[in-house]
Coordinates of C-alpha atoms in Angstrom, one line a residue:
M1 CA 13.7 84.3 46.2
S2 CA 15.6 87.5 45.6
K3 CA 16.7 88.3 42.0
F4 CA 19.6 90.3 43.3
S5 CA 23.2 88.9 44.2
S6 CA 23.5 91.0 47.2
P7 CA 21.2 92.6 49.9
F8 CA 22.8 96.0 49.1
A9 CA 21.7 95.8 45.4
E10 CA 18.3 94.7 46.4
C11 CA 18.0 97.6 48.9
E12 CA 19.1 100.3 46.5
Y13 CA 16.7 99.1 43.8
L14 CA 13.8 99.2 46.2
R15 CA 14.9 102.6 47.4
Y16 CA 14.4 104.3 44.1
E17 CA 11.8 102.3 42.3
S18 CA 8.2 103.5 42.0
P19 CA 5.6 102.2 44.6
I20 CA 4.0 100.0 42.0
E21 CA 7.2 98.4 41.0
V22 CA 8.1 97.8 44.6
F23 CA 4.7 96.2 45.3
K24 CA 5.1 93.9 42.4
Y25 CA 8.6 92.9 43.4
L26 CA 7.3 92.2 47.1
D27 CA 4.4 90.4 45.7
S28 CA 6.6 88.0 43.6
L29 CA 9.0 87.6 46.5
S30 CA 6.1 86.4 48.8
G31 CA 4.8 83.7 46.3
E32 CA 2.7 80.9 47.7
Y33 CA 4.5 81.5 51.1
V34 CA 2.0 84.2 52.0
E35 CA -0.9 81.8 52.3
K36 CA 0.9 79.6 54.9
R37 CA 2.6 82.2 56.7
S38 CA 2.8 82.2 60.5
I39 CA 2.6 85.5 62.6
F40 CA 6.2 84.7 63.8
A41 CA 7.4 83.8 60.4
A42 CA 10.9 85.0 59.5
P43 CA 10.9 88.2 57.2
L44 CA 12.0 87.7 53.6
L45 CA 13.8 91.0 53.5
P46 CA 16.9 92.2 55.5
E47 CA 16.1 94.4 58.4
D48 CA 17.7 97.5 57.0
T49 CA 15.7 97.0 53.8
Q50 CA 12.4 96.6 55.7
E51 CA 13.2 99.9 57.7
M52 CA 13.9 101.8 54.5
L53 CA 10.7 100.7 52.9
F54 CA 8.7 101.4 55.9
K55 CA 10.1 105.0 56.0
R56 CA 9.0 105.6 52.5
N57 CA 5.5 105.8 54.1
D58 CA 3.5 104.8 51.0
R59 CA 0.2 103.0 51.0
L60 CA 1.1 100.5 48.2
I61 CA 4.4 99.7 49.6
D62 CA 3.0 99.1 53.0
I63 CA 0.4 96.6 51.7
G64 CA 3.4 94.8 49.9
L65 CA 5.5 94.9 53.0
V66 CA 2.9 93.1 55.0
R67 CA 3.3 90.1 52.8
V68 CA 7.0 89.6 53.6
V69 CA 7.8 91.1 56.9
D70 CA 7.3 89.8 60.5
W71 CA 4.6 90.7 62.9
K72 CA 6.5 93.5 64.6
L73 CA 6.6 95.6 61.5
I74 CA 3.1 94.8 60.6
E75 CA 2.3 96.2 64.0
R76 CA 3.9 99.4 63.3
I77 CA 2.3 99.6 59.8
L78 CA -1.1 99.1 61.4
W79 CA -0.6 101.6 64.2
R80 CA 0.3 104.4 61.9
N81 CA -2.5 103.9 59.5
S82 CA -5.0 105.4 62.0
P83 CA -7.9 107.7 61.3
E84 CA -7.4 111.5 61.0
N85 CA -7.3 113.5 64.2
T86 CA -7.1 110.4 66.3
E87 CA -4.3 110.3 68.8
V88 CA -2.5 107.0 68.6
R89 CA -0.1 105.7 71.2
M90 CA 2.6 103.3 70.7
G91 CA 4.9 102.4 73.5
G92 CA 3.6 105.3 75.5
A93 CA 4.6 107.9 72.9
S94 CA 2.1 109.8 70.8
L95 CA 2.6 109.8 67.0
T96 CA 2.7 113.2 65.5
Q97 CA 0.1 114.2 62.9
E98 CA 2.6 113.8 60.1
E99 CA 3.2 110.3 61.1
I100 CA -0.5 109.3 60.8
V101 CA -1.4 108.1 57.3
I102 CA -5.2 108.2 56.6
N103 CA -5.6 104.9 54.5
Y104 CA -8.6 102.5 55.0
E105 CA -7.2 100.2 52.4
T106 CA -3.9 99.7 54.4
I107 CA -5.8 98.9 57.5
L108 CA -7.5 96.3 55.6
I109 CA -4.2 94.4 55.5
S110 CA -5.8 92.8 58.5
S111 CA -6.9 90.4 55.9
F112 CA -3.3 90.8 54.6
Y113 CA -2.9 88.0 52.1
S114 CA -1.2 86.5 55.2
S115 CA -2.0 84.9 58.6
A116 CA -1.1 88.1 60.5
V117 CA -4.5 87.9 62.2
G118 CA -4.3 84.3 63.4
D119 CA -2.1 81.4 64.4
L120 CA -2.6 82.3 68.0
Y121 CA -5.5 81.5 70.4
T122 CA -4.9 84.8 72.1
V123 CA -5.1 87.9 69.9
P124 CA -2.2 90.3 70.6
S125 CA -3.5 93.5 72.2
W126 CA -2.2 95.7 69.4
L127 CA -4.0 93.7 66.8
A128 CA -7.2 93.4 68.9
S129 CA -7.2 97.1 69.1
R130 CA -6.9 97.5 65.4
I131 CA -9.6 95.1 64.7
Q132 CA -11.9 96.7 67.0
W133 CA -11.3 100.0 65.3
I134 CA -12.1 98.4 61.9
A135 CA -15.4 96.7 63.3
E136 CA -16.6 100.1 64.9
N137 CA -15.8 102.3 61.9
F138 CA -15.7 100.4 58.5
N139 CA -18.6 99.6 56.2
S140 CA -20.0 96.0 55.9
K141 CA -18.0 95.3 52.7
Q142 CA -14.7 96.2 54.4
I143 CA -15.5 94.3 57.6
A144 CA -16.3 91.2 55.4
I145 CA -12.9 91.3 54.1
L146 CA -11.5 91.0 57.5
L147 CA -13.8 88.3 58.9
K148 CA -13.7 86.0 56.0
N149 CA -9.9 85.6 56.6
P150 CA -9.5 81.8 57.0
N151 CA -6.6 82.7 59.5
L152 CA -8.7 84.3 62.0
S153 CA -7.8 83.3 65.6
T154 CA -10.3 81.3 67.5
E155 CA -10.3 83.9 70.4
L156 CA -11.4 86.5 67.8
I157 CA -14.1 84.3 66.5
D158 CA -15.3 83.4 70.0
Q159 CA -15.6 87.1 70.9
I160 CA -17.8 87.9 67.9
L161 CA -20.0 84.6 68.3
G162 CA -20.5 85.5 72.0
K163 CA -20.6 89.2 71.4
K164 CA -17.8 89.6 74.2
N165 CA -15.4 92.2 75.3
W166 CA -15.2 94.8 72.5
C167 CA -18.3 93.5 70.7
E168 CA -20.5 94.3 73.7
N169 CA -21.1 97.9 72.6
L170 CA -21.7 97.4 69.0
T171 CA -25.1 98.3 67.6
S172 CA -27.4 95.4 66.7
E173 CA -27.2 96.3 63.1
R174 CA -23.4 96.4 62.9
Y175 CA -23.2 93.2 65.1
L176 CA -25.5 91.2 62.7
S177 CA -23.5 92.5 59.7
M178 CA -20.4 91.0 61.3
L179 CA -22.1 87.7 62.0
W180 CA -23.2 87.4 58.3
S181 CA -19.6 87.8 57.2
L182 CA -18.2 85.6 59.8
L183 CA -20.5 82.8 59.2
E184 CA -19.3 82.8 55.5
N185 CA -15.7 82.0 56.8
K186 CA -14.5 78.6 55.8
I187 CA -13.5 78.1 59.4
I188 CA -17.2 77.8 60.3
Q189 CA -17.8 75.2 57.5
T190 CA -14.8 73.0 58.4
P191 CA -15.5 69.8 60.3
P192 CA -13.0 68.9 63.2
D193 CA -10.0 66.9 62.4
D194 CA -10.4 64.8 65.6
D195 CA -13.0 62.4 66.8
H196 CA -14.8 65.2 68.9
D197 CA -12.0 65.3 71.6
Y198 CA -11.5 68.7 72.8
D199 CA -9.6 70.9 70.3
M200 CA -9.3 74.6 70.8
S201 CA -9.1 75.5 67.1
Q202 CA -12.4 73.9 66.1
H203 CA -14.7 72.8 68.9
G204 CA -14.7 76.2 70.5
V205 CA -15.9 77.6 67.2
I206 CA -18.6 74.8 66.8
S207 CA -19.8 75.5 70.3
G208 CA -20.0 79.2 69.7
C209 CA -22.1 78.7 66.6
W210 CA -24.7 76.5 68.5
M211 CA -24.9 79.1 71.2
L212 CA -26.3 81.7 68.8
P213 CA -29.8 80.2 68.5
I214 CA -30.0 80.4 72.3
R215 CA -28.4 83.9 72.8
L216 CA -29.9 85.7 69.8
E217 CA -33.4 87.4 70.1
N218 CA -36.1 86.1 67.7
N219 CA -36.9 88.8 65.1
K220 CA -37.1 88.8 61.4
N221 CA -33.4 89.8 60.9
T222 CA -32.0 87.2 63.2
A223 CA -34.4 84.6 61.8
V224 CA -33.1 85.2 58.3
L225 CA -29.4 85.1 59.6
L226 CA -29.9 81.7 61.3
A227 CA -32.1 80.1 58.7
E228 CA -29.5 80.9 55.9
N229 CA -26.4 79.8 58.0
I230 CA -27.5 77.0 60.3
S231 CA -27.0 74.3 57.7
K232 CA -23.2 75.3 57.5
F233 CA -22.8 74.6 61.2
Q234 CA -21.0 71.4 62.1
E235 CA -22.6 68.5 63.8
F236 CA -24.4 69.7 67.1
E237 CA -22.2 69.9 70.1
V238 CA -23.7 71.1 73.5
P239 CA -22.2 74.6 73.9
Y240 CA -19.9 74.9 76.8
S241 CA -21.3 77.8 78.3
Y242 CA -24.9 76.3 78.0
Q243 CA -23.7 73.1 79.6
E244 CA -22.2 75.1 82.5
S245 CA -25.4 77.0 82.9
Q246 CA -27.4 73.7 83.6
D247 CA -25.1 72.9 86.5
D248 CA -26.2 69.3 86.4
N249 CA -23.4 66.7 87.0
S250 CA -25.5 63.7 87.7
G251 CA -25.2 60.4 85.6
D252 CA -22.4 59.3 83.1
W253 CA -21.3 61.5 80.2
K254 CA -23.8 60.3 77.7
S255 CA -26.8 60.4 80.0
K256 CA -25.7 64.1 80.9
S257 CA -25.3 64.9 77.2
I258 CA -28.7 63.4 76.3
K259 CA -30.3 65.4 79.2
T260 CA -28.7 68.7 78.1
K261 CA -29.7 68.2 74.3
K262 CA -33.3 67.8 75.5
K263 CA -33.1 71.1 77.5
Y264 CA -31.4 72.7 74.6
L265 CA -34.2 71.5 72.0
R266 CA -36.9 72.8 74.5
E267 CA -35.4 76.3 74.4
I268 CA -35.1 76.1 70.6
Q269 CA -38.7 75.0 70.3
K270 CA -40.0 77.7 72.6
K271 CA -37.9 80.5 71.0
W272 CA -38.1 79.8 67.4
Q273 CA -41.8 79.9 66.5
V274 CA -43.9 82.7 65.1
E275 CA -47.5 81.9 65.6
Q276 CA -49.1 85.2 64.6
E277 CA -47.8 85.2 61.0
E278 CA -49.9 83.2 58.8
D279 CA -47.7 83.5 55.8
H280 CA -45.7 80.3 55.5
S281 CA -43.9 81.1 52.1
F282 CA -40.4 80.5 51.4
G283 CA -38.0 83.0 53.3
G284 CA -40.9 84.4 55.4
W285 CA -40.5 84.9 59.1
R286 CA -42.4 81.8 60.1
W287 CA -40.7 79.6 57.4
N288 CA -37.2 80.7 58.7
C289 CA -38.2 80.0 62.2
D290 CA -39.5 76.4 61.1
H291 CA -36.3 75.8 59.3
I292 CA -34.1 76.7 62.3
R293 CA -36.0 74.2 64.5
S294 CA -35.8 71.5 61.8
V295 CA -32.1 71.8 61.0
A296 CA -31.2 72.1 64.8
V297 CA -32.6 68.5 65.2
E298 CA -31.1 67.2 61.9
K299 CA -27.6 68.4 63.0
I300 CA -27.7 66.5 66.2
G301 CA -26.4 63.4 64.3
P302 CA -27.9 59.9 64.0
Y303 CA -26.0 58.4 66.9
Y304 CA -27.7 60.8 69.4
L305 CA -31.0 61.0 67.4
T306 CA -31.5 57.2 68.2
D307 CA -31.6 58.2 71.9
L308 CA -33.7 61.1 71.4
K309 CA -36.4 59.5 69.1
D310 CA -39.1 59.2 71.7
F311 CA -38.5 62.8 73.0
I312 CA -38.6 64.3 69.6
H313 CA -41.7 62.4 68.5
S314 CA -43.6 63.3 71.7
S315 CA -42.6 66.9 71.3
G316 CA -45.6 67.7 69.0
D317 CA -43.4 69.7 66.8
L318 CA -43.6 68.6 63.2
K319 CA -40.5 70.4 62.3
F320 CA -38.7 68.5 64.9
I321 CA -40.2 65.3 63.3
E322 CA -38.8 66.6 59.8
G323 CA -35.4 67.1 61.2
Y324 CA -35.3 63.7 62.8
Y325 CA -36.0 61.9 59.6
A326 CA -33.6 64.2 57.7
G327 CA -30.7 63.1 60.3
A328 CA -31.6 59.7 61.4
Y329 CA -30.1 56.4 60.5
L330 CA -32.2 54.9 57.5
S331 CA -32.8 51.8 59.6
S332 CA -35.3 54.0 61.6
V333 CA -37.6 53.7 58.7
S334 CA -38.7 50.5 57.2
V335 CA -40.9 49.9 54.1
D336 CA -43.6 48.4 56.3
D337 CA -43.7 51.4 58.6
F338 CA -43.6 54.0 55.6
D339 CA -47.4 54.3 55.2
S340 CA -48.3 54.7 58.7
L341 CA -45.6 57.3 59.4
Y342 CA -46.7 59.3 56.2
K343 CA -50.3 59.0 57.4
K344 CA -49.2 60.5 60.8
Y345 CA -46.8 63.2 59.9
G346 CA -47.7 64.0 56.2
A347 CA -45.3 66.3 54.2
N348 CA -43.0 66.8 57.1
F349 CA -42.1 63.1 57.0
L350 CA -41.6 63.1 53.3
N351 CA -39.5 66.4 53.5
G352 CA -37.3 65.0 56.2
L353 CA -36.7 61.7 54.3
I354 CA -35.8 63.6 51.1
R355 CA -33.1 65.6 53.0
N356 CA -31.7 62.3 54.2
A357 CA -28.7 61.5 51.9
D358 CA -28.9 57.8 52.7
I359 CA -32.2 57.6 50.9
F360 CA -30.4 58.1 47.5
L361 CA -27.7 55.6 47.9
K362 CA -27.1 53.3 44.8
S363 CA -25.6 50.5 46.8
S364 CA -28.3 49.9 49.2
K365 CA -31.4 47.9 48.2
D366 CA -33.3 49.1 51.4
S367 CA -32.6 52.6 50.4
K368 CA -33.9 52.0 46.9
E369 CA -37.1 50.5 48.2
I370 CA -37.9 53.3 50.5
C371 CA -36.8 55.9 47.9
F372 CA -39.3 54.3 45.6
K373 CA -42.1 54.6 48.2
L374 CA -40.9 58.1 48.8
L375 CA -41.3 58.9 45.1
E376 CA -44.8 57.5 44.8
A377 CA -45.9 59.4 48.0
A378 CA -44.3 62.7 46.9
K379 CA -46.0 62.7 43.5
E380 CA -49.4 61.7 44.9
F381 CA -49.2 64.3 47.8
Q382 CA -52.1 66.7 47.5
A383 CA -50.6 70.1 48.1
P384 CA -52.9 72.8 49.6
E385 CA -53.6 75.8 47.5
S386 CA -51.6 78.0 49.9
M387 CA -48.5 75.9 49.3
D388 CA -46.1 77.2 46.5
E389 CA -45.2 74.5 43.9
W390 CA -41.4 75.1 45.0
D391 CA -42.2 73.9 48.4
T392 CA -44.1 70.7 47.4
P393 CA -42.5 67.3 48.2
I394 CA -42.2 66.3 44.4
S395 CA -40.3 69.5 43.6
L396 CA -38.0 69.0 46.6
F397 CA -37.4 65.5 45.6
N398 CA -36.5 66.3 42.0
R399 CA -34.1 69.1 43.2
T400 CA -32.5 66.9 45.8
L401 CA -32.0 64.0 43.3
K402 CA -30.2 66.4 41.0
F403 CA -28.1 67.7 43.8
R404 CA -27.1 64.3 45.0
Q405 CA -26.2 63.3 41.4
N406 CA -24.0 66.3 41.0
Q407 CA -22.4 65.7 44.4
N408 CA -21.3 62.1 43.8
S409 CA -22.8 60.2 40.7
E410 CA -20.8 57.1 41.8
K411 CA -22.4 57.1 45.2
Y412 CA -25.9 58.3 44.6
I413 CA -28.6 57.2 42.1
S414 CA -28.3 59.3 39.0
S415 CA -31.9 59.4 37.9
I416 CA -35.3 58.1 38.5
A417 CA -34.6 55.3 36.0
D418 CA -32.3 53.7 38.6
L419 CA -35.2 52.8 40.7
Y420 CA -36.7 50.8 37.8
Y421 CA -34.0 48.1 37.2
F422 CA -33.6 44.3 37.3
D423 CA -33.7 44.3 41.1
N424 CA -37.2 45.7 40.9
L425 CA -38.4 42.4 39.3
E426 CA -40.3 40.0 41.6
A427 CA -37.8 37.4 43.1
E428 CA -39.9 34.4 42.2
D429 CA -39.9 35.6 38.5
N430 CA -36.2 35.8 38.3
E431 CA -35.0 32.8 40.6
D432 CA -35.5 29.9 38.0
L433 CA -34.3 31.9 35.0
N434 CA -31.2 33.1 37.0
Q435 CA -30.4 29.5 38.0
R436 CA -30.6 28.4 34.3
L437 CA -28.3 31.2 33.3
V438 CA -25.6 30.2 35.8
E439 CA -25.7 26.5 34.5
L440 CA -24.9 27.8 31.0
Q441 CA -22.0 30.0 31.9
S442 CA -19.4 27.2 32.1
S443 CA -20.4 25.9 28.6
I444 CA -20.5 29.5 27.1
A445 CA -17.1 30.1 28.7
K446 CA -15.6 27.3 26.6
L447 CA -16.4 28.9 23.2
G448 CA -12.8 29.7 22.6
D449 CA -11.9 26.1 22.3
K450 CA -12.6 25.1 18.5
N451 CA -12.6 21.4 19.4
T452 CA -15.2 21.5 22.1
D453 CA -18.7 20.2 21.6
S454 CA -19.9 21.4 24.9
L455 CA -22.3 24.1 23.7
K456 CA -25.0 22.3 22.0
A457 CA -28.0 23.7 19.9
S458 CA -30.3 23.0 22.8
D459 CA -28.0 25.3 25.1
L460 CA -28.3 28.1 22.6
A461 CA -32.1 27.6 22.4
S462 CA -32.3 27.7 26.2
L463 CA -30.1 30.9 26.5
F464 CA -32.2 32.7 23.9
D465 CA -35.4 31.6 25.8
I466 CA -34.0 32.8 29.1
V467 CA -32.7 36.2 27.8
T468 CA -36.1 36.8 26.1
K469 CA -38.2 36.0 29.2
K470 CA -36.1 38.2 31.4
L471 CA -36.3 41.1 29.0
D472 CA -40.1 40.5 28.6
L473 CA -40.5 40.6 32.4
L474 CA -38.5 43.7 32.8
E475 CA -40.2 45.6 30.0
S476 CA -43.6 44.5 31.3
K477 CA -42.8 45.9 34.7
L478 CA -41.3 49.2 33.4
D479 CA -44.5 49.7 31.1
E480 CA -46.6 49.0 34.2
D481 CA -44.7 51.6 36.2
L482 CA -44.9 54.1 33.4
R483 CA -48.6 53.8 33.2
S484 CA -48.8 54.3 37.1
L485 CA -46.8 57.4 36.7
S486 CA -48.9 59.0 34.1
S487 CA -50.1 61.8 36.3
S488 CA -46.4 62.4 37.5
S489 CA -44.2 65.3 36.5
K490 CA -42.5 65.3 33.0
S491 CA -39.1 64.8 34.6
I492 CA -40.2 61.5 36.2
Q493 CA -41.8 60.2 32.9
D494 CA -38.6 61.1 31.2
G495 CA -36.5 59.2 33.7
V496 CA -38.5 56.1 33.2
N497 CA -38.6 56.5 29.5
E498 CA -34.8 56.6 29.6
G499 CA -34.7 53.4 31.7
I500 CA -36.9 51.6 29.1
V501 CA -34.7 52.8 26.2
S502 CA -31.6 51.5 28.1
I503 CA -33.1 48.2 28.7
R504 CA -34.4 47.7 25.1
N505 CA -30.9 48.7 23.9
K506 CA -29.6 46.0 26.1
S507 CA -32.0 43.5 24.6
V508 CA -30.7 44.4 21.1
F509 CA -27.1 43.7 22.3
L510 CA -28.1 40.4 23.8
Y511 CA -29.8 39.2 20.6
I512 CA -26.6 40.3 18.6
L513 CA -24.4 38.5 21.1
I514 CA -26.6 35.3 20.7
G515 CA -26.2 35.7 16.9
F516 CA -22.3 35.8 17.3
V517 CA -22.4 32.8 19.3
V518 CA -24.3 30.8 16.9
G519 CA -22.3 32.1 14.1
G520 CA -19.0 31.1 15.9
L521 CA -20.3 27.6 16.4
L522 CA -21.1 27.0 12.9
M523 CA -17.8 28.4 11.6

């Protein structure tokens, strides 16, 4: 809000103040409004004041103006900030050399601290022209400022992802630089608000992203680009242009979708492999291609992966298998099937499961059982000499466990000790003890009544006996597990030791509790 009582006073103040003070004033005037601003938003300055400031023709003032004026004045600011010796036409008339201000920083108000580059599906011609000029002439850092703007229009994103229109003539180096910046935009990383119904602002972007692996050539640079960014893509959607290219309208929508996904995966499998490179180290060409194939399957989502299970398993591609177990419902793996699947698919099966978030759920007994099997297999896996320790299943397991804990400590198991708890005791060892504890609950609950004689000495003896036996069973189980893990990594041993300390602390607490019960009864 203006600090002046009249528009005239505000205009006179801005007319004679230094550019830095004008910028500060305009900056304070914009406030939080600038982040939510529409391209058609009303200006925050009277028209006469805007025109006066525009005529001051100052770089800093121009940057401040963009934050508070409407798109018409933004257009004029952009047009006059053009490269030297370039004829710029506006409304059919050529600007004079004196009207041309050479100022790259002001051109970069395309990132504007505002939504001046967005809010419309169709980019205005004047803005498209300015953006094209930036893309063709600016360096990578300056282009990144523009393309990371979260208000970019979907048409502009579509043009870049598809290398359409003004992008067609860009060099490969410049185009890849633009893709690197665009794929860091939070628009790419934002899931759709709807339930996959058609939505211009998001699904067009998702479709464009998934067309990149089909459209880009496989070389070391594009492999790095996709391997680094494919995990940011939203759940796989058949790209519109790819669907149209198949020209197959037979069957219902789901059968057509499954059929198209199979064709897409065949192309991915064929294109993103590098057989001639033996080095499979992290970040190498072959490693990147393998990662692209694996994540492409993982991102299809569990609903469709159920229908694609036979196709993926018959593909002969171990990276497809890895992606399947990373993205599939946990119900697709049972404890009974674990050993046979591990024997058949090896480290790819383990690595896929480790990437599956459901494996680390606290609330699921099934996930804990499989997670325990996974931990055992990962630590026993005999890594070939050529495999870096970073790539081994046990290393991946430990890193992922820590990541899940940091992601949501309430939802995911917080340490390996969580796999060694009371629910790991044999059911037959617990059933009788649990029943006897339940029978004692009612009488223990009446301790507050001084006149009751419901809690007898025999009850206390029974309670003490039950607690002792349960703790002995648990400690015995934990000691056995610790011995079996003696060859494991230090982090695993530490996790189990923490579990034992925790349980033994509980035993001390229970003994103290029994003491209080006895003491209360005798008082």
